mmCIF file of C-alpha atoms in Angstrom:
data_model
loop_
_atom_site.group_PDB
_atom_site.id
_atom_site.type_symbol
_atom_site.label_atom_id
_atom_site.label_comp_id
_atom_site.label_asym_id
_atom_site.label_seq_id
_atom_site.Cartn_x
_atom_site.Cartn_y
_atom_site.Cartn_z
ATOM 1 C CA UNK A 22 130.376 126.241 68.013
ATOM 2 C CA UNK A 23 129.345 123.152 70.028
ATOM 3 C CA UNK A 24 128.487 125.313 73.055
ATOM 4 C CA UNK A 25 126.531 127.733 70.852
ATOM 5 C CA UNK A 26 124.560 124.880 69.276
ATOM 6 C CA UNK A 27 123.722 123.359 72.662
ATOM 7 C CA UNK A 28 122.561 126.711 74.013
ATOM 8 C CA UNK A 29 120.285 127.363 71.032
ATOM 9 C CA UNK A 30 118.691 123.898 71.274
ATOM 10 C CA UNK A 31 118.077 124.141 75.001
ATOM 11 C CA UNK A 32 116.448 127.560 74.609
ATOM 12 C CA UNK A 33 114.223 126.146 71.900
ATOM 13 C CA UNK A 34 113.317 123.162 74.071
ATOM 14 C CA UNK A 35 112.455 125.384 77.010
ATOM 15 C CA UNK A 36 110.053 127.495 74.997
ATOM 16 C CA UNK A 37 108.586 124.646 72.956
ATOM 17 C CA UNK A 38 106.386 123.328 75.769
ATOM 18 C CA UNK A 39 104.350 126.565 75.845
ATOM 19 C CA UNK A 40 104.528 127.745 72.281
ATOM 20 C CA UNK A 41 104.820 124.620 70.102
ATOM 21 C CA UNK A 42 101.413 124.959 68.484
ATOM 22 C CA UNK A 43 101.718 128.742 68.021
ATOM 23 C CA UNK A 44 105.209 128.476 66.560
ATOM 24 C CA UNK A 45 104.151 125.790 64.095
ATOM 25 C CA UNK A 46 101.125 127.816 63.008
ATOM 26 C CA UNK A 47 103.236 130.902 62.345
ATOM 27 C CA UNK A 48 105.907 128.862 60.554
ATOM 28 C CA UNK A 49 103.373 127.265 58.238
ATOM 29 C CA UNK A 50 101.641 130.575 57.472
ATOM 30 C CA UNK A 51 104.836 132.534 56.750
ATOM 31 C CA UNK A 52 106.906 129.817 55.144
ATOM 32 C CA UNK A 53 105.570 126.814 53.226
ATOM 33 C CA UNK A 54 108.704 124.880 54.236
ATOM 34 C CA UNK A 55 108.771 124.158 58.010
ATOM 35 C CA UNK A 56 111.963 125.065 59.827
ATOM 36 C CA UNK A 57 114.181 122.370 61.254
ATOM 37 C CA UNK A 58 113.062 123.307 64.761
ATOM 38 C CA UNK A 59 109.378 123.115 63.797
ATOM 39 C CA UNK A 60 109.898 119.659 62.339
ATOM 40 C CA UNK A 61 111.756 118.600 65.498
ATOM 41 C CA UNK A 62 108.916 119.895 67.675
ATOM 42 C CA UNK A 63 106.364 117.909 65.714
ATOM 43 C CA UNK A 64 108.380 114.664 65.754
ATOM 44 C CA UNK A 65 109.094 114.963 69.469
ATOM 45 C CA UNK A 66 105.715 116.265 70.618
ATOM 46 C CA UNK A 67 105.379 113.334 73.064
ATOM 47 C CA UNK A 68 108.500 114.484 74.943
ATOM 48 C CA UNK A 69 107.247 118.091 75.085
ATOM 49 C CA UNK A 70 103.474 118.178 75.472
ATOM 50 C CA UNK A 71 102.270 117.619 79.027
ATOM 51 C CA UNK A 72 105.742 116.952 80.392
ATOM 52 C CA UNK A 73 107.666 118.724 83.119
ATOM 53 C CA UNK A 74 111.326 119.015 83.984
ATOM 54 C CA UNK A 75 112.397 115.826 85.739
ATOM 55 C CA UNK A 76 113.670 115.811 89.316
ATOM 56 C CA UNK A 77 116.708 113.785 88.242
ATOM 57 C CA UNK A 78 120.025 115.635 88.246
ATOM 58 C CA UNK A 79 120.572 117.595 85.037
ATOM 59 C CA UNK A 80 123.196 115.820 82.898
ATOM 60 C CA UNK A 81 126.014 117.487 80.973
ATOM 61 C CA UNK A 82 124.719 116.144 77.655
ATOM 62 C CA UNK A 83 121.243 117.748 77.781
ATOM 63 C CA UNK A 84 118.267 117.422 80.104
ATOM 64 C CA UNK A 85 115.325 115.227 81.145
ATOM 65 C CA UNK A 86 111.591 115.761 80.915
ATOM 66 C CA UNK A 87 109.081 113.455 82.555
ATOM 67 C CA UNK A 88 105.441 112.427 82.266
ATOM 68 C CA UNK A 89 104.219 109.876 84.800
ATOM 69 C CA UNK A 90 106.375 106.752 84.643
ATOM 70 C CA UNK A 91 108.205 107.860 81.503
ATOM 71 C CA UNK A 92 111.397 109.930 81.399
ATOM 72 C CA UNK A 93 112.577 111.552 78.169
ATOM 73 C CA UNK A 94 116.318 112.088 77.802
ATOM 74 C CA UNK A 95 116.930 115.066 75.453
ATOM 75 C CA UNK A 96 120.481 114.387 74.272
ATOM 76 C CA UNK A 97 122.195 117.434 72.735
ATOM 77 C CA UNK A 98 125.835 116.385 73.094
ATOM 78 C CA UNK A 99 125.676 112.909 71.617
ATOM 79 C CA UNK A 100 128.190 110.350 73.004
ATOM 80 C CA UNK A 101 130.451 109.371 70.103
ATOM 81 C CA UNK A 102 131.438 106.149 71.876
ATOM 82 C CA UNK A 103 127.813 104.955 71.848
ATOM 83 C CA UNK A 104 127.498 104.975 75.656
ATOM 84 C CA UNK A 105 125.036 107.409 77.197
ATOM 85 C CA UNK A 106 125.485 107.666 80.972
ATOM 86 C CA UNK A 107 122.273 108.541 82.786
ATOM 87 C CA UNK A 108 121.343 109.230 86.404
ATOM 88 C CA UNK A 109 121.900 106.089 88.489
ATOM 89 C CA UNK A 110 118.628 106.827 90.332
ATOM 90 C CA UNK A 111 116.565 106.283 87.180
ATOM 91 C CA UNK A 112 114.939 102.878 87.653
ATOM 92 C CA UNK A 113 114.963 101.800 83.998
ATOM 93 C CA UNK A 114 112.612 99.115 82.785
ATOM 94 C CA UNK A 115 113.377 99.763 79.104
ATOM 95 C CA UNK A 116 114.793 102.493 76.855
ATOM 96 C CA UNK A 117 113.904 103.297 73.248
ATOM 97 C CA UNK A 118 114.732 105.400 70.231
ATOM 98 C CA UNK A 119 111.866 106.602 68.040
ATOM 99 C CA UNK A 120 109.404 106.377 70.944
ATOM 100 C CA UNK A 121 109.328 102.611 71.133
ATOM 101 C CA UNK A 122 110.373 101.495 67.653
ATOM 102 C CA UNK A 123 113.976 100.655 68.546
ATOM 103 C CA UNK A 124 114.810 99.182 71.953
ATOM 104 C CA UNK A 125 118.181 100.073 73.478
ATOM 105 C CA UNK A 126 120.277 97.959 75.812
ATOM 106 C CA UNK A 127 120.836 99.313 79.342
ATOM 107 C CA UNK A 128 123.344 98.041 81.893
ATOM 108 C CA UNK A 129 125.771 99.095 84.621
ATOM 109 C CA UNK A 130 129.276 99.766 83.302
ATOM 110 C CA UNK A 131 131.915 100.499 85.944
ATOM 111 C CA UNK A 132 129.197 101.752 88.264
ATOM 112 C CA UNK A 133 127.619 103.995 85.617
ATOM 113 C CA UNK A 134 124.074 103.371 84.403
ATOM 114 C CA UNK A 135 124.621 103.250 80.649
ATOM 115 C CA UNK A 136 122.329 103.178 77.639
ATOM 116 C CA UNK A 137 123.992 101.827 74.520
ATOM 117 C CA UNK A 138 123.139 104.074 71.584
ATOM 118 C CA UNK A 139 124.220 104.404 67.925
ATOM 119 C CA UNK A 140 127.572 106.148 67.558
ATOM 120 C CA UNK A 141 126.038 108.712 65.192
ATOM 121 C CA UNK A 142 123.355 111.027 66.533
ATOM 122 C CA UNK A 143 120.001 110.454 64.775
ATOM 123 C CA UNK A 144 119.116 114.165 65.069
ATOM 124 C CA UNK A 145 121.199 117.250 64.322
ATOM 125 C CA UNK A 146 119.410 119.146 67.091
ATOM 126 C CA UNK A 147 118.646 116.851 70.018
ATOM 127 C CA UNK A 148 117.807 113.155 70.062
ATOM 128 C CA UNK A 149 115.151 111.999 72.507
ATOM 129 C CA UNK A 150 115.471 108.654 74.226
ATOM 130 C CA UNK A 151 112.279 107.388 75.844
ATOM 131 C CA UNK A 152 112.888 105.662 79.194
ATOM 132 C CA UNK A 153 110.085 103.597 80.685
ATOM 133 C CA UNK A 154 110.486 103.415 84.466
ATOM 134 C CA UNK A 155 109.985 100.205 86.401
ATOM 135 C CA UNK A 156 106.520 100.318 88.045
ATOM 136 C CA UNK A 157 106.692 101.163 91.739
ATOM 137 C CA UNK A 158 103.217 100.046 92.789
ATOM 138 C CA UNK A 159 102.953 99.010 96.424
ATOM 139 C CA UNK A 160 100.984 95.915 95.399
ATOM 140 C CA UNK A 161 100.426 94.564 98.903
ATOM 141 C CA UNK A 162 99.762 97.949 100.543
ATOM 142 C CA UNK A 163 102.774 97.630 102.842
ATOM 143 C CA UNK A 164 103.068 101.413 103.099
ATOM 144 C CA UNK A 165 99.431 102.083 104.007
ATOM 145 C CA UNK A 166 99.872 101.566 107.750
ATOM 146 C CA UNK A 167 103.656 101.867 108.039
ATOM 147 C CA UNK A 168 103.553 105.162 109.942
ATOM 148 C CA UNK A 169 100.747 104.007 112.241
ATOM 149 C CA UNK A 170 102.523 100.714 112.928
ATOM 150 C CA UNK A 171 105.756 102.483 113.829
ATOM 151 C CA UNK A 172 103.874 104.812 116.187
ATOM 152 C CA UNK A 173 101.880 102.022 117.845
ATOM 153 C CA UNK A 174 103.341 101.168 121.228
ATOM 154 C CA UNK A 175 103.819 97.599 122.363
ATOM 155 C CA UNK A 176 100.760 96.179 124.137
ATOM 156 C CA UNK A 177 100.528 96.920 127.845
ATOM 157 C CA UNK A 178 101.087 93.968 130.174
ATOM 158 C CA UNK A 179 97.400 93.099 130.539
ATOM 159 C CA UNK A 180 96.206 94.479 127.184
ATOM 160 C CA UNK A 181 94.148 92.197 124.976
ATOM 161 C CA UNK A 182 95.061 93.693 121.633
ATOM 162 C CA UNK A 183 92.976 92.575 118.669
ATOM 163 C CA UNK A 184 93.910 93.283 115.052
ATOM 164 C CA UNK A 185 91.261 93.312 112.328
ATOM 165 C CA UNK A 186 92.751 92.593 108.898
ATOM 166 C CA UNK A 187 90.492 92.788 105.866
ATOM 167 C CA UNK A 188 89.286 94.701 102.834
ATOM 168 C CA UNK A 189 86.948 97.699 102.479
ATOM 169 C CA UNK A 190 84.359 96.167 104.818
ATOM 170 C CA UNK A 191 86.973 96.348 107.578
ATOM 171 C CA UNK A 192 88.581 99.548 106.283
ATOM 172 C CA UNK A 193 85.284 101.477 106.244
ATOM 173 C CA UNK A 194 84.253 100.270 109.690
ATOM 174 C CA UNK A 195 85.939 103.222 111.415
ATOM 175 C CA UNK A 196 84.300 105.612 108.931
ATOM 176 C CA UNK A 197 80.756 104.253 108.933
ATOM 177 C CA UNK A 198 80.574 103.263 112.595
ATOM 178 C CA UNK A 199 83.804 104.470 114.177
ATOM 179 C CA UNK A 200 82.362 104.518 117.675
ATOM 180 C CA UNK A 201 83.039 100.765 117.858
ATOM 181 C CA UNK A 202 86.812 101.234 117.713
ATOM 182 C CA UNK A 203 86.642 104.305 119.919
ATOM 183 C CA UNK A 204 84.936 102.230 122.600
ATOM 184 C CA UNK A 205 87.571 99.493 122.252
ATOM 185 C CA UNK A 206 90.966 101.239 122.063
ATOM 186 C CA UNK A 207 92.798 97.902 122.095
ATOM 187 C CA UNK A 208 91.177 97.033 118.740
ATOM 188 C CA UNK A 209 93.399 97.891 115.753
ATOM 189 C CA UNK A 210 91.900 98.301 112.273
ATOM 190 C CA UNK A 211 94.166 97.205 109.429
ATOM 191 C CA UNK A 212 91.679 96.961 106.573
ATOM 192 C CA UNK A 213 92.578 98.135 103.056
ATOM 193 C CA UNK A 214 89.855 98.768 100.508
ATOM 194 C CA UNK A 215 89.970 96.601 97.392
ATOM 195 C CA UNK A 216 92.449 94.072 98.729
ATOM 196 C CA UNK A 217 92.441 90.385 97.957
ATOM 197 C CA UNK A 218 93.514 87.520 100.202
ATOM 198 C CA UNK A 219 96.911 87.325 98.497
ATOM 199 C CA UNK A 220 97.665 90.963 99.241
ATOM 200 C CA UNK A 221 96.654 90.538 102.870
ATOM 201 C CA UNK A 222 98.855 87.454 103.148
ATOM 202 C CA UNK A 223 101.886 89.468 101.984
ATOM 203 C CA UNK A 224 101.350 92.208 104.567
ATOM 204 C CA UNK A 225 100.238 89.887 107.377
ATOM 205 C CA UNK A 226 103.575 89.976 109.183
ATOM 206 C CA UNK A 227 103.918 93.779 109.207
ATOM 207 C CA UNK A 228 100.248 94.597 109.851
ATOM 208 C CA UNK A 229 99.396 91.793 112.265
ATOM 209 C CA UNK A 230 102.207 89.705 113.744
ATOM 210 C CA UNK A 231 104.597 92.589 114.430
ATOM 211 C CA UNK A 232 101.831 94.404 116.342
ATOM 212 C CA UNK A 233 101.796 91.554 118.894
ATOM 213 C CA UNK A 234 98.035 91.057 119.249
ATOM 214 C CA UNK A 235 96.388 88.398 121.354
ATOM 215 C CA UNK A 236 93.757 87.853 118.639
ATOM 216 C CA UNK A 237 93.427 88.483 114.902
ATOM 217 C CA UNK A 238 90.123 88.717 113.011
ATOM 218 C CA UNK A 239 90.696 87.717 109.370
ATOM 219 C CA UNK A 240 88.077 88.882 106.850
ATOM 220 C CA UNK A 241 88.970 88.143 103.238
ATOM 221 C CA UNK A 242 87.647 86.725 100.009
ATOM 222 C CA UNK A 243 85.012 88.939 98.423
ATOM 223 C CA UNK A 244 87.475 90.915 96.280
ATOM 224 C CA UNK A 245 89.073 87.687 95.090
ATOM 225 C CA UNK A 246 85.648 86.488 93.946
ATOM 226 C CA UNK A 247 85.122 89.839 92.206
ATOM 227 C CA UNK A 248 88.376 89.266 90.308
ATOM 228 C CA UNK A 249 90.110 92.407 91.569
ATOM 229 C CA UNK A 250 93.529 90.908 90.814
ATOM 230 C CA UNK A 251 92.527 88.449 88.163
ATOM 231 C CA UNK A 252 90.894 85.052 88.128
ATOM 232 C CA UNK A 253 91.484 82.796 91.141
ATOM 233 C CA UNK A 254 89.831 79.588 92.281
ATOM 234 C CA UNK A 255 87.764 79.378 95.450
ATOM 235 C CA UNK A 256 90.181 76.748 96.758
ATOM 236 C CA UNK A 257 93.158 79.076 96.237
ATOM 237 C CA UNK A 258 91.366 81.925 98.030
ATOM 238 C CA UNK A 259 90.757 79.577 100.950
ATOM 239 C CA UNK A 260 94.412 78.520 100.950
ATOM 240 C CA UNK A 261 95.526 82.154 101.251
ATOM 241 C CA UNK A 262 93.199 82.650 104.209
ATOM 242 C CA UNK A 263 94.391 79.430 105.862
ATOM 243 C CA UNK A 264 98.023 80.530 105.388
ATOM 244 C CA UNK A 265 97.294 83.709 107.346
ATOM 245 C CA UNK A 266 95.695 81.627 110.090
ATOM 246 C CA UNK A 267 98.737 79.349 110.255
ATOM 247 C CA UNK A 268 101.121 82.314 110.447
ATOM 248 C CA UNK A 269 99.100 83.730 113.320
ATOM 249 C CA UNK A 270 98.989 80.447 115.223
ATOM 250 C CA UNK A 271 102.731 79.912 114.745
ATOM 251 C CA UNK A 272 103.276 83.270 116.430
ATOM 252 C CA UNK A 273 100.973 82.634 119.360
ATOM 253 C CA UNK A 274 98.038 84.699 118.045
ATOM 254 C CA UNK A 275 94.483 83.389 118.467
ATOM 255 C CA UNK A 276 92.579 83.223 115.187
ATOM 256 C CA UNK A 277 89.038 84.250 114.291
ATOM 257 C CA UNK A 278 88.087 83.426 110.702
ATOM 258 C CA UNK A 279 85.216 85.609 109.548
ATOM 259 C CA UNK A 280 82.778 84.549 106.886
ATOM 260 C CA UNK A 281 82.510 86.541 103.683
ATOM 261 C CA UNK A 282 79.474 88.822 103.836
ATOM 262 C CA UNK A 283 76.660 88.048 101.391
ATOM 263 C CA UNK A 284 76.715 89.863 98.048
ATOM 264 C CA UNK A 285 74.445 89.454 95.054
ATOM 265 C CA UNK A 286 76.596 91.561 92.718
ATOM 266 C CA UNK A 287 79.619 93.858 92.511
ATOM 267 C CA UNK A 288 79.185 97.298 90.962
ATOM 268 C CA UNK A 289 82.862 97.350 89.908
ATOM 269 C CA UNK A 290 82.706 93.831 88.450
ATOM 270 C CA UNK A 291 79.256 93.492 86.853
ATOM 271 C CA UNK A 292 79.999 90.183 85.133
ATOM 272 C CA UNK A 293 80.586 88.440 88.479
ATOM 273 C CA UNK A 294 77.902 86.261 90.015
ATOM 274 C CA UNK A 295 79.143 85.896 93.596
ATOM 275 C CA UNK A 296 76.208 84.332 95.452
ATOM 276 C CA UNK A 297 77.084 80.623 95.250
ATOM 277 C CA UNK A 298 80.848 81.267 95.268
ATOM 278 C CA UNK A 299 80.567 83.055 98.617
ATOM 279 C CA UNK A 300 78.601 80.126 100.044
ATOM 280 C CA UNK A 301 81.268 77.678 98.838
ATOM 281 C CA UNK A 302 84.126 79.758 100.267
ATOM 282 C CA UNK A 303 82.371 80.161 103.606
ATOM 283 C CA UNK A 304 81.851 76.415 103.805
ATOM 284 C CA UNK A 305 85.592 75.845 103.294
ATOM 285 C CA UNK A 306 86.477 78.466 105.912
ATOM 286 C CA UNK A 307 84.054 77.015 108.470
ATOM 287 C CA UNK A 308 85.290 73.463 107.921
ATOM 288 C CA UNK A 309 88.911 74.538 108.299
ATOM 289 C CA UNK A 310 88.146 76.516 111.476
ATOM 290 C CA UNK A 311 86.321 73.571 113.064
ATOM 291 C CA UNK A 312 89.024 71.079 112.087
ATOM 292 C CA UNK A 313 91.813 73.264 113.460
ATOM 293 C CA UNK A 314 89.976 74.425 116.594
ATOM 294 C CA UNK A 315 89.762 78.031 115.476
ATOM 295 C CA UNK A 316 86.734 80.284 115.789
ATOM 296 C CA UNK A 317 84.441 80.729 112.794
ATOM 297 C CA UNK A 318 82.662 84.087 112.844
ATOM 298 C CA UNK A 319 79.396 83.877 110.929
ATOM 299 C CA UNK A 320 78.430 87.312 109.643
ATOM 300 C CA UNK A 321 76.700 85.732 106.654
ATOM 301 C CA UNK A 322 73.614 84.099 108.176
ATOM 302 C CA UNK A 323 72.040 87.134 109.907
ATOM 303 C CA UNK A 324 72.788 89.460 106.971
ATOM 304 C CA UNK A 325 71.738 87.437 103.913
ATOM 305 C CA UNK A 326 68.481 87.911 102.015
ATOM 306 C CA UNK A 327 66.455 85.475 99.900
ATOM 307 C CA UNK A 328 68.585 86.200 96.802
ATOM 308 C CA UNK A 329 71.890 85.293 98.518
ATOM 309 C CA UNK A 330 72.683 88.993 98.764
ATOM 310 C CA UNK A 331 73.127 91.551 101.521
ATOM 311 C CA UNK A 332 69.882 92.669 103.126
ATOM 312 C CA UNK A 333 68.991 96.065 101.697
ATOM 313 C CA UNK A 334 68.416 97.678 105.085
ATOM 314 C CA UNK A 335 71.902 96.629 106.211
ATOM 315 C CA UNK A 336 73.925 97.849 103.235
ATOM 316 C CA UNK A 337 75.176 101.033 101.618
ATOM 317 C CA UNK A 338 75.146 98.991 98.406
ATOM 318 C CA UNK A 339 75.146 95.273 97.557
ATOM 319 C CA UNK A 340 78.480 94.671 99.341
ATOM 320 C CA UNK A 341 79.289 97.201 102.065
ATOM 321 C CA UNK A 342 77.437 97.403 105.384
ATOM 322 C CA UNK A 343 75.920 100.649 106.575
ATOM 323 C CA UNK A 344 75.834 101.641 110.257
ATOM 324 C CA UNK A 345 72.964 99.204 110.879
ATOM 325 C CA UNK A 346 74.968 96.449 109.232
ATOM 326 C CA UNK A 347 77.926 97.077 111.510
ATOM 327 C CA UNK A 348 75.554 97.046 114.480
ATOM 328 C CA UNK A 349 74.713 93.460 113.496
ATOM 329 C CA UNK A 350 78.382 92.526 113.120
ATOM 330 C CA UNK A 351 79.748 94.093 116.304
ATOM 331 C CA UNK A 352 78.149 91.886 118.983
ATOM 332 C CA UNK A 353 79.051 88.848 116.885
ATOM 333 C CA UNK A 354 82.728 89.757 116.721
ATOM 334 C CA UNK A 355 82.789 90.754 120.395
ATOM 335 C CA UNK A 356 81.433 87.343 121.320
ATOM 336 C CA UNK A 357 84.033 85.644 119.092
ATOM 337 C CA UNK A 358 86.847 87.676 120.691
ATOM 338 C CA UNK A 359 85.603 86.740 124.155
ATOM 339 C CA UNK A 360 85.703 83.060 123.219
ATOM 340 C CA UNK A 361 89.176 83.386 121.709
ATOM 341 C CA UNK A 362 90.544 84.980 124.871
#
């Protein structure tokens, strides 16, 4: 009887994803009292609609469906001891009954990942437990260049390798004026669009130091000012940049600290007013560079307009240089690299 019940429920679950709405419509039109299965489908629509079978190993007690970072455990054979053992590979942040109304405790028990549940099954068909997975965001972008870094050979004996670390202004350089890096094969671009100084600081070892450059060009700050990762003071932005410079120097890498490019506004952060903040940050960067005998690379002065923004003829928008903008930047950075070497 138990096997027969499990088989019937699983068949119903398999067909519910495609025919839930149709089945409910027919049930309501032919019978004023919805069937038990129709009621179950309606209550558990979240675990059916838009989900797919999970890649986790199918358990003996039922099966999993998944939608994004949420796994739904469809429990047919309810554990009478109140301990539901789930796939150890499920990275559980939290588990719930009633789709968030009742939180369930989860822990390892004798090597088994266990959700503690009521001893009596809440449903006579199948009870769904909602499992929120722990977010797996690569916050610092450590995976972005992992393959390229592994493939990059150690510098040749007389190679003057230079690594550019930065945000979209660096990232897009190879796209909007890639000839610059083609002409200088010892230059390595490690820009990531949208990144803040804190994110760059976290990946500095893997994307700069471990590549063994002679020189690093650090360009950071505009996304911090835009609030990409929340509010942060100008002084804290500067501290993150200085920490990268100190890491480089401690590892024998010459440092070039680039100014933040002028910007009058950010399309993705319209409430920001970056003009004066950029000037303040650049002043801190320049002072630090001079005090610590590092090179300050001034992109700002030749690219700023009367409104403290990027000259229109040099930008794709109010922030990012176009090819003409990069043509202004390139001789400046080449001169800075020459001085550093």
